[in-house]
Amino acid sequence: MSVVIIGGHDRMVSQYKKICKNYNCKAKVFTQMSASLKVDESALTGESLGVEKMTDAIEGEVPLGDRTNMVYSGSFVTYGRGSFVVTGIGMETEVGKIASLLKTTSEKKTPLQVNLDQFGQKLSIIILVFCGILFGINVFRGGNIGDAFLFAVALAVAAIPEALSSIVTIVLSFGTQKMAKEHAIIRKLQAVEGLGSVSIICSDKTGTLTQNKMTVEQYYVNETVIPADKIDVKDSEQEKLMYFSILCNDSTNVDGVEIGDPTETALINLGSKLGLDIQKIRGEYPRESENPFDSDRKLMSTKHTIDETPIMVVKGAVDVIMGRTASIQCGDEVRAITPEDIEKIEAQNQSFSREGLRVLGFAYKAVSAEEELSLEDENNLTFLGLIAMMDPPREESKAAVEECIKAGIRPVMITGDHKITAAAIAKRIGILKDLSEACEGAEIENMSDEELRGFVPKISVYARVSPEHKIRIVRAWQERGNIVSMTGDGVNDAPALKQADIGVAMGVTGTEVAKDAAAMVLTDDNFATIVKAVENGRNLYRNIKYAIQFLLSGNFGAILAVLYASIAGLPVPFAPVHLLFINLLTDSLPAIALGVEPHTSDVMNEKPRPADESILTKDFLSKIGLEGLVIGVMTMISFLTGYHQDGALLGSTYAFGTLCLARLFHGYNCKSDHPVIFTKRFFNNKWMQGAFALGAILITAVLTIPGLHQVFKVETLNFEQLGTVYLYAFACFPIIQLLKWVRGKLSE
Ligand code: ATP
């Protein structure tokens, strides 16, 4: 458990040191001013609302164990500042205790794994019953009970696809590794499957669709628009606006290294460009108190003493500033603001926004020298001016939006920015065609859930949204039967990220809380990465399907061959060791190779897969049945050929060789729903070539090396006999390719 002591006045330093000594721990002591402090303890308690912590608790006794005075490791400061004394680390913390509990709990399976496990269970029961009947028939015919039992068990082992679940896990893990290299870190394995079904992608604007590289383009003071390169810092109003934008600002730029929000670095970069010394100005007018920026309030304010007057400087969204303004600065004079003034400022804001510029309003007021700033102070302000900045769309955003739409996915922009600015950017990248498709968060505030469900399809851009709006928008789309992906970066976005089917957090600008709540983290904060992740998700799902098709059709072929032999009163075509050989060596490797088939972009030509669609559809099972039938028939023909040439042992050797090789060739059939013969795709998977080569070498060795015939219960084949086996096995390949071609033609 960690203890926190909140507050940070100089006089507390000695107290901190005393506590550190008592607890025998080292802690860095901060000597900053205290501010109100809220902490998100949702990681521990599940409560997403920030918990207010006691300030100035240091005076007198420190009430250890009092929750209001403790911050637990793993929780996050969501508001304000504090100084902390660490009293426990690692496994001694609350999170540590949970971590040790986690060691005893197992990982949850993905829906696909559960689906396959259930299918595997049903299949196992059917196969066990079938093997029981076969055992009965063999014993009834006077066979040896031990041999009959061994055979029944071996057939069960060969027919039950017990590797299915592990192959899915291996494929998903390989897939997530690939996705991580492409800037999408998957935190929840379920997300990979979910990505294939995403039909709505709700995305932030700033930094995700745009570059988040802001540059100041224009100033607006005293009813005049001034381009950034014409700003005159000798003009008192322009100088004031410049100073305020440097003081009410948390960012720094030291030797070209920018730290902080790009909106704010843009402001200090302009100051530096015009020859101002940022550190000097900040040193001259130090910050005495602050209300930090918060995307709900859309404001930030700081207190400084300027010309011996304590002043609160406020910057934020223009509409919010205007709602709190009582007066206006005109030259050196301050007078009451009139409706005409407001109209002019709003018109200018609209004009900047139509150019896709991001606009910040600046205002100030005199405050009391003693008191710390509070949110109530952000009223009755004096309007000073506007600063408009450009944040160009990312180059790849337009193409990614286009691809999204082609893939049947609707991109939706959800931003805290101004409606006109957001709509201008959205239009440029193809999310929106007409301004009527844009709305403000406030418009949905009074809508019932039902009204919102009917409203969301009409809207592509939501501006000035709060985190609560985000949750409602996600829910409305979900209630319409969609699988929704939602991006977020702030602490307040966490509930919306949890609500979304695929919560996507920003890796660069996102808070730890948002990352914690997300299923996927983008390491480049880029919208195009989400679209790429969807493509990867669709490809992975398709590859898993191919691997399942390969395993089940091959198993079905083996069962059919055995079934035919039993019904026709022929000797058993396989020895147990044959089935185990196939199952362990020549089966799993091509299945894994299919799981890592190279991804193709044609998956993005299809509509999103319905989330509740079972992987084992009628169409899929019919493919498995048909392809299994071809393999089974060729195996039996091969068996009969050998049987008539030289009795049961040669027949069994032929059947074993043919089934084994036919399954290796079948790996190539399962690479696509379409014929791959005579296409580049036939050669595009080096893992498949490796699996085929290894399998072919092993089976050829077993069939031709004389010393092995006893172990593998085969007859050693000569060159001609081996050729016959290869021919029967290979025949499955063109037949199934032809069937695929016919299927394709029929479905056109
Ligand atoms: P998105 O939600 O797409 O990331 P955004 O950055 O505009 O867009 P927020 O960060 O919620 O969303 O900001 C909301 C509004 O608050 C902005 O449009 C801007 O007017 C204002 N704003 C943004 N950053 C600051 C800041 N550092 N200080 C004061 N106001 C800010």
Coordinates of C-alpha atoms in Angstrom, one line a residue, residues 126 149 296 324 435 498 553 618:
I126 CA -19.9 -38.2 -32.2
F149 CA -9.3 -51.2 -29.1
D296 CA -15.1 18.8 -20.4
R324 CA -18.3 33.8 -19.6
L435 CA -22.6 20.3 -43.2
K498 CA -14.9 0.2 -22.3
S553 CA -11.7 -32.0 -44.2
K618 CA -23.5 -24.5 -43.6

